[in-house]
Coordinates of C-alpha atoms and ligand atoms in Angstrom, one line a residue:
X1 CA 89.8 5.8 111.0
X2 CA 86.8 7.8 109.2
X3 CA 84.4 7.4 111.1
X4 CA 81.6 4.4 111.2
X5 CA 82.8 3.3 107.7
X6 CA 87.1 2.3 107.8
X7 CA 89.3 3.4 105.4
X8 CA 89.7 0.1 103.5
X9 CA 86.0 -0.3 103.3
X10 CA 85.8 3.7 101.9
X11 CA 88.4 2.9 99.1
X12 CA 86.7 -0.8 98.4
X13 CA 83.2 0.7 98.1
X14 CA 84.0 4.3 96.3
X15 CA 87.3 4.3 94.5
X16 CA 88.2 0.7 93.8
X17 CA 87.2 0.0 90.0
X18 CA 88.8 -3.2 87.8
X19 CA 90.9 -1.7 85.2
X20 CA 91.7 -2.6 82.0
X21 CA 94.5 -0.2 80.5
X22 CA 96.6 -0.3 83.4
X23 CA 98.7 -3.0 84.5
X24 CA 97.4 -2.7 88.0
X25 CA 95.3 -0.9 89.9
X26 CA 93.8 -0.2 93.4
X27 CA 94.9 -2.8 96.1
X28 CA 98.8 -2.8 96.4
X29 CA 101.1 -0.4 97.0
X30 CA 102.0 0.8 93.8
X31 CA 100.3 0.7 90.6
X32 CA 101.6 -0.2 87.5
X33 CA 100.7 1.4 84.2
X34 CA 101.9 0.0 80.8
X35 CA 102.9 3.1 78.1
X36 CA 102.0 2.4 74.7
X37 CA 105.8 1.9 73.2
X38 CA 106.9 5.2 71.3
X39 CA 104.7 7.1 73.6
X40 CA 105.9 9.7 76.5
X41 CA 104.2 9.5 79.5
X42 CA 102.2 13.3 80.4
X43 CA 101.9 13.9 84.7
X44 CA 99.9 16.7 85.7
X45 CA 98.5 17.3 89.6
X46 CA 96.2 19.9 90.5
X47 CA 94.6 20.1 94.0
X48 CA 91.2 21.1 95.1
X49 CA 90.7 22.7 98.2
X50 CA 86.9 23.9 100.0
X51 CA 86.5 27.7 100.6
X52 CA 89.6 28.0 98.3
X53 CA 88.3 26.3 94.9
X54 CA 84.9 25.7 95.8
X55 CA 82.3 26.4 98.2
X56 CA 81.5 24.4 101.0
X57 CA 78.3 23.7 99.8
X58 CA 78.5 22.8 96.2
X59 CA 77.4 19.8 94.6
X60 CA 79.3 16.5 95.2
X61 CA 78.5 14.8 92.3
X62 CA 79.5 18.4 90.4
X63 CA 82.8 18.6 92.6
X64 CA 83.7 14.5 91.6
X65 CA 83.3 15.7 88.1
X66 CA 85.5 19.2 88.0
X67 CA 88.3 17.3 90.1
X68 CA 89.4 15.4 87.3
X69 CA 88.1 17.4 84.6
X70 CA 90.3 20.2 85.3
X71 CA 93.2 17.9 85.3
X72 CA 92.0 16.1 82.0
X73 CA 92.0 19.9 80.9
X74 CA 95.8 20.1 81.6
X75 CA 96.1 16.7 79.5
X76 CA 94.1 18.4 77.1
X77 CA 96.7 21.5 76.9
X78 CA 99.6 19.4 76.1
X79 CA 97.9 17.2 73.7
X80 CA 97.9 14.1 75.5
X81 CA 95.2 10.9 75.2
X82 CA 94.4 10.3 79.0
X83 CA 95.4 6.8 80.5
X84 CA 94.8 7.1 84.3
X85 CA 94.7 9.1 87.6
X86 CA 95.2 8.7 91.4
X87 CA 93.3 10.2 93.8
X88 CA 94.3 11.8 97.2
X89 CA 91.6 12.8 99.4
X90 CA 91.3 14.8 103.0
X91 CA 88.1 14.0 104.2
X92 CA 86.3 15.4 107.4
X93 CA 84.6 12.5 107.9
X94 CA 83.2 9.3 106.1
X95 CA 79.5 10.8 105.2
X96 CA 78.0 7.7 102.3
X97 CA 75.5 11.1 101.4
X98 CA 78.7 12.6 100.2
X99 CA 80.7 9.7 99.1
X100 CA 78.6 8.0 96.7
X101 CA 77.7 11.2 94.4
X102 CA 81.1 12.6 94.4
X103 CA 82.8 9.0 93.6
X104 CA 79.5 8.5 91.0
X105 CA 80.4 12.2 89.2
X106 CA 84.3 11.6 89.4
X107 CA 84.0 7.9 87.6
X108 CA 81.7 9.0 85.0
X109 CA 83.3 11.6 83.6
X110 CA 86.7 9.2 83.9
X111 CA 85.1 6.4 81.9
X112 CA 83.7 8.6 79.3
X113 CA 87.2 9.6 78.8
X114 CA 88.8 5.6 79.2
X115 CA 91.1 7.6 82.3
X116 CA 91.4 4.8 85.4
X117 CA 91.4 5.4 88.9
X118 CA 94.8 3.1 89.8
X119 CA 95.0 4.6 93.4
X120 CA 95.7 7.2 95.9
X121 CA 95.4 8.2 99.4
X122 CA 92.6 8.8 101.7
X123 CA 93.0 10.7 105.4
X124 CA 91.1 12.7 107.8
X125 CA 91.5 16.2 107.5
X126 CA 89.6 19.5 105.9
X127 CA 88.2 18.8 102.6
X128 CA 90.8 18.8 100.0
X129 CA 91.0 16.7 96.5
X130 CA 94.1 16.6 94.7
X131 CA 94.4 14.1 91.5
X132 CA 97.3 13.0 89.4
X133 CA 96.4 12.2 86.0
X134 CA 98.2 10.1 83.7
X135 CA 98.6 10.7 79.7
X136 CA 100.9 9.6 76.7
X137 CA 102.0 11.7 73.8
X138 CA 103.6 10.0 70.7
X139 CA 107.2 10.5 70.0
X140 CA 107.7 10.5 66.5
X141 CA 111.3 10.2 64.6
X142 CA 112.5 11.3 68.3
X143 CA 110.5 14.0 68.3
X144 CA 107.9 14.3 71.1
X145 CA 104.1 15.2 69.8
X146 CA 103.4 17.6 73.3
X147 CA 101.9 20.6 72.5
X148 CA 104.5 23.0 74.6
X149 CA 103.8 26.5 76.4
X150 CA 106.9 27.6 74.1
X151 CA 106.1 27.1 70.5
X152 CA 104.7 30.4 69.6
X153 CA 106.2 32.5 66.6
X154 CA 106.0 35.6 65.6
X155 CA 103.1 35.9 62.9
X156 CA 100.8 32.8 64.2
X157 CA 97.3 33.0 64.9
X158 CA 96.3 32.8 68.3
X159 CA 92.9 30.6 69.2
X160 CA 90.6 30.3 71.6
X161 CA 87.9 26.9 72.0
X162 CA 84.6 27.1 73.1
X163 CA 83.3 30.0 75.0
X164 CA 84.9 32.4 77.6
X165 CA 83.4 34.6 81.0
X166 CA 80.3 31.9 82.0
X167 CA 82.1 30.2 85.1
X168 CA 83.4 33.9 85.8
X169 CA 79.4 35.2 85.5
X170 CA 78.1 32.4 87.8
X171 CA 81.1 32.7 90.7
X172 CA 79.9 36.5 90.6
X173 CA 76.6 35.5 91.0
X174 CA 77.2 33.0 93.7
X175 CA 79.2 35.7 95.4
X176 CA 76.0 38.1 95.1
X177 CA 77.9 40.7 92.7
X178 CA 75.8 39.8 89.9
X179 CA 72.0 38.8 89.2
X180 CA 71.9 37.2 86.2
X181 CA 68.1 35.8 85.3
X182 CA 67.7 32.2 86.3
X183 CA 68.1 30.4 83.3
X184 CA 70.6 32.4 82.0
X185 CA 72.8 31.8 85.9
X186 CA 71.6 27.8 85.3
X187 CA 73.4 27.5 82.4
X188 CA 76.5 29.4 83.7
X189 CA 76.4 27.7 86.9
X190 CA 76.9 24.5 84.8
X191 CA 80.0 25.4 82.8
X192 CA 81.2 26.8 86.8
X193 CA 80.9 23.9 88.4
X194 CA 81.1 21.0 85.3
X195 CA 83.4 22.3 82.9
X196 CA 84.5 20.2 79.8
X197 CA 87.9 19.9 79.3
X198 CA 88.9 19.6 75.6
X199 CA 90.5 16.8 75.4
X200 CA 90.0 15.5 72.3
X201 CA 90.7 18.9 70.7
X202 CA 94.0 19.2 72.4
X203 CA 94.7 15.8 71.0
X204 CA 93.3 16.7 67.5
X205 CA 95.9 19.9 67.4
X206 CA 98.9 17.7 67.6
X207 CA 101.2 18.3 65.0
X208 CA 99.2 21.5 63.9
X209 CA 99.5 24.3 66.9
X210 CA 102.8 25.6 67.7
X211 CA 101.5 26.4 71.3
X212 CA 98.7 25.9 73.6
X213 CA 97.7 26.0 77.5
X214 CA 94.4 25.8 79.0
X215 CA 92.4 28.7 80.6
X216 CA 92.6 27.8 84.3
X217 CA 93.2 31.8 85.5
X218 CA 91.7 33.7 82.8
X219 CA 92.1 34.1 79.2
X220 CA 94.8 37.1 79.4
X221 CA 96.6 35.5 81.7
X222 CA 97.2 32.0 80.5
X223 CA 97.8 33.6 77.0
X224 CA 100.8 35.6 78.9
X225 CA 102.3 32.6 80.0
X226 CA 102.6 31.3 76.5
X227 CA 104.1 34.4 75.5
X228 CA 106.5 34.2 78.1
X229 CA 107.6 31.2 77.8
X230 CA 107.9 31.4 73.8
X231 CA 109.5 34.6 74.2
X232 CA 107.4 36.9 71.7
X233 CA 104.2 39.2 72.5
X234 CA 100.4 39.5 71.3
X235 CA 97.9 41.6 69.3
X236 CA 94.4 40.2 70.4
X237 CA 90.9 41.9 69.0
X238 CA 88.1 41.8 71.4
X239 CA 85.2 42.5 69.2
X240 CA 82.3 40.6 68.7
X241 CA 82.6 40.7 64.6
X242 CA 86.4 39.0 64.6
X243 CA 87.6 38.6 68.3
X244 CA 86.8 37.7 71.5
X245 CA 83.6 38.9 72.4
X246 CA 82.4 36.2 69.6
X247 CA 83.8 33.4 71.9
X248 CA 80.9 34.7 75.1
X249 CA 77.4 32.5 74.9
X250 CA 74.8 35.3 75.1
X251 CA 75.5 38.9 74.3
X252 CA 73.7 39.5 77.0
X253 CA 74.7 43.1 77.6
X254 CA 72.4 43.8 74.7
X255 CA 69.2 43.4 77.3
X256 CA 70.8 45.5 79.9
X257 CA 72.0 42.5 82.4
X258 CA 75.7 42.6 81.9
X259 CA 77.4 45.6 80.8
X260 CA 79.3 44.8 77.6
X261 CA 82.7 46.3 79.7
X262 CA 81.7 43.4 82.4
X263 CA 81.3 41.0 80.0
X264 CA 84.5 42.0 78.0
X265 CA 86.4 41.9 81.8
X266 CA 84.4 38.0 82.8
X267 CA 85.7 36.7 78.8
X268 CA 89.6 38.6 79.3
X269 CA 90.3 37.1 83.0
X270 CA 87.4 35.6 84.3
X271 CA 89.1 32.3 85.1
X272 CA 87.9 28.7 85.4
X273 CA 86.7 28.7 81.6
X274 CA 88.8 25.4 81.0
X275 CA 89.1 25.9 77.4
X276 CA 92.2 25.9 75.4
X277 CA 94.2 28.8 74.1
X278 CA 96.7 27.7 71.3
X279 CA 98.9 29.2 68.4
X280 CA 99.2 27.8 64.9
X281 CA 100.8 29.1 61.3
X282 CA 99.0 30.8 59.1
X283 CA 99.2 28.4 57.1
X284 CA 97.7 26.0 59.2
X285 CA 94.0 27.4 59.3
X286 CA 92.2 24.9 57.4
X287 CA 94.1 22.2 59.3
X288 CA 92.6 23.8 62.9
X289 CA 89.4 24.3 61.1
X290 CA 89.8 20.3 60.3
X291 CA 91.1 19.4 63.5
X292 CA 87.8 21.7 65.3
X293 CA 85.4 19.9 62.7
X294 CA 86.9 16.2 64.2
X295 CA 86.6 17.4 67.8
X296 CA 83.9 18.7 67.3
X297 CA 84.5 21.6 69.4
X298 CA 84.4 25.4 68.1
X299 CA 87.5 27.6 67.9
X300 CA 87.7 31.4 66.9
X301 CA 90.9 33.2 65.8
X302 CA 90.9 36.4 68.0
X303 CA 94.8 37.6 67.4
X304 CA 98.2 37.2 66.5
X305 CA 101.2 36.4 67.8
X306 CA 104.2 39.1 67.2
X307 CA 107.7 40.0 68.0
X308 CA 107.4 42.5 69.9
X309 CA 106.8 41.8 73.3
X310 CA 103.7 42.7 75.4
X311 CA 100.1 42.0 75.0
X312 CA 97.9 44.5 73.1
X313 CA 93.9 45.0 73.2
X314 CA 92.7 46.4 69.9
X315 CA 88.8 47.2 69.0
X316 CA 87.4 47.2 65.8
X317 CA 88.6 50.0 64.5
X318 CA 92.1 48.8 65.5
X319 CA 92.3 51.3 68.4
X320 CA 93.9 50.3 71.0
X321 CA 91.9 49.1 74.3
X322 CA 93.4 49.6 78.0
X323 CA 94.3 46.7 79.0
X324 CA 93.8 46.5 82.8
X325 CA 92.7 43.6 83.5
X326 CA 93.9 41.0 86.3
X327 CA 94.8 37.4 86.3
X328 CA 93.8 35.4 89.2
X329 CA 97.2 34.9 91.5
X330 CA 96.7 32.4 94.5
X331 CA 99.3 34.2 96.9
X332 CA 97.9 37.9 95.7
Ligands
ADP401 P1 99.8 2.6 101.6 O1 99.6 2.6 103.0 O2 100.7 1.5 101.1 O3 100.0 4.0 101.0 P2 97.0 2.7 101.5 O4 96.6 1.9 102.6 O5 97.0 4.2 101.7 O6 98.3 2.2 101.0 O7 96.0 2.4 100.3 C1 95.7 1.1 99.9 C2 95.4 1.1 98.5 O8 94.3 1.9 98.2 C3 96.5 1.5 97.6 O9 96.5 0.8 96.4 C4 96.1 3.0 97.3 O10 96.7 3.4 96.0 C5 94.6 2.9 97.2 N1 93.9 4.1 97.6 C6 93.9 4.7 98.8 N2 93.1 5.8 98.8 C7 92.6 5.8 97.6 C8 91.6 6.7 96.9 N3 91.1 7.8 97.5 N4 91.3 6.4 95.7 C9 91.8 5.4 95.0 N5 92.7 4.5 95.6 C10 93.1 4.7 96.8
MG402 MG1 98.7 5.5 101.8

């Protein structure tokens, strides 16, 4: 029990929707879901838990929304068109105030990517969302379409979509370690708390990168566990001309609010960005340029990928910059 409203009458009211990809949906003990044939299916589970990955008083409908957009994001990552999610939920107690907007936030941003709520679980317990999605990938002559953490070679570009070091600015500003002006904190506040998850880029870059992951912990970071797992290191040039500092939304160090070093430090391993950072051939630029053009989502080549292992900062004179920047770690 939950309180005045019961369990069954939660899931009826909030979470059970009539589905039309799946084979069945909310209401039995399984669901079943019907892959396209010559498709793999993609499984990715992240959990969301208050005082840990959001603040206890942030916006429900907001919350609904990241929930599943940072697991679209990992669909995203490996290239995947969404299908469907479950959706397991600790809840204090059965509060309709809280229910309604997070459920409203959650199903829109689900039906504006055709990704169906087939089920879950629902308890008592401290606050704590954690979602299964569901995606397929073509196989092709045997061959499956993912984009992999592994595919990085020695002399690909390395990419970044969309901007980098917003959700970093806001959290800091939350936190009351930054003042940012309030329209400049709005619209970081937004890309905080209702990120986009590129899905239809990650989809887009099938066949073209070699590599990509999404930036979950921070740019450096992520990147580092593509050049792990691929086995090779990085050259990546932070200025604003040619690198990274192109990929932040306002130079806004130029007005004395953010120190360009702050800036550099929220766009290297800010964290939470949910873009995507992928790899491709040289001689696969126009076909990323074609592939951003019909995603319509901006990507900037800041680097390259090289044999020698490590990661390297340059500036625009090619001088090397000290890279001390951490990655978020959970259990540090
Ligand atoms: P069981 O006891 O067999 O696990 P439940 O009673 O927990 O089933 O759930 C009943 C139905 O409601 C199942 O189809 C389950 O997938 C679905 N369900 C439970 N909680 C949620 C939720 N938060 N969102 C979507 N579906 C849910
Ligand atoms: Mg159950």
């Amino acid at each position: 029990m939950l309180g005045a409203m019961g369990e069954f009458d939660l899931i009826a009211r909030y979470f059970t929707r009539p589905t039309a990809r799946a084979a069945l949906g909310v209401g039995d003990d399984c669901a079943l879901l019907q892959p396209t044939p010559g498709t793999q299916l993609a499984i990715s589970s992240d959990m969301l838990v208050e005082g840990r990955h959001f603040l206890p008083d942030v916006d429900p409908a907001a919350l609904g929304h990241k929930a599943l957009a940072v697991n679209l994001s990992d669909l995203a990552a490996c290239g995947a068109t969404p299908l469907a999610f479950t959706l397991a939920l600790a809840l204090p107690s059965a509060e309709e105030a809280w229910l309604a907007p997070f459920s409203r936030g959650l199903l829109a941003l689900a039906d504006a990517h055709g990704c169906e709520l087939i089920g879950g679980d629902t308890t008592q317990g401290p606050l704590t969302i954690c979602i299964t999605v569901f995606g397929e990938v073509p196989v092709i002559d045997g061959k499956s379409q993912a984009l992999l953490r592994s595919g990085a070679r020695a002399g690909d570009d390395v990419y970044v979509s969309g901007t980098l070091g917003d959700a970093r600015l806001a959290l800091d500003t939350l936190r009351g370690t930054q003042v940012l002006p309030p329209a400049v904190f709005e619209q970081a506040r937004q890309r905080l708390e209702q990120p986009t998850p590129r899905v239809a880029l990650g989809q887009a870059l099938r066949g073209i990168a070699s590599a990509a992951i999404d930036v979950s912990d921070g740019f450096l970071g992520d990147l580092r566990h593509i050049l792990d797992a691929s086995n090779v290191g990085a050259t990546i040039n932070t200025t604003i001309a040619t690198g990274l500092m192109a990929c932040c939304t306002r130079p806004d160090w130029s007005n004395g609010v953010i120190s360009f070093e702050q800036q550099l430090s929220c766009v290297l391993a800010g964290g939470d960005d949910y873009e995507l950072v992928f790899t491709a051939a040289v001689a696969a630029r126009q076909a990323v340029q074609s592939a951003s053009r019909e995603a319509r989502t901006p990507v900037t080549r800041v680097g390259r990928i090289e044999r020698a292992a490590g990661l390297r900062l340059i500036d625009s004179q090619g001088k090397a910059w000290p890279n001390h920047y951490p990655s978020f770690d959970h259990f540090c």
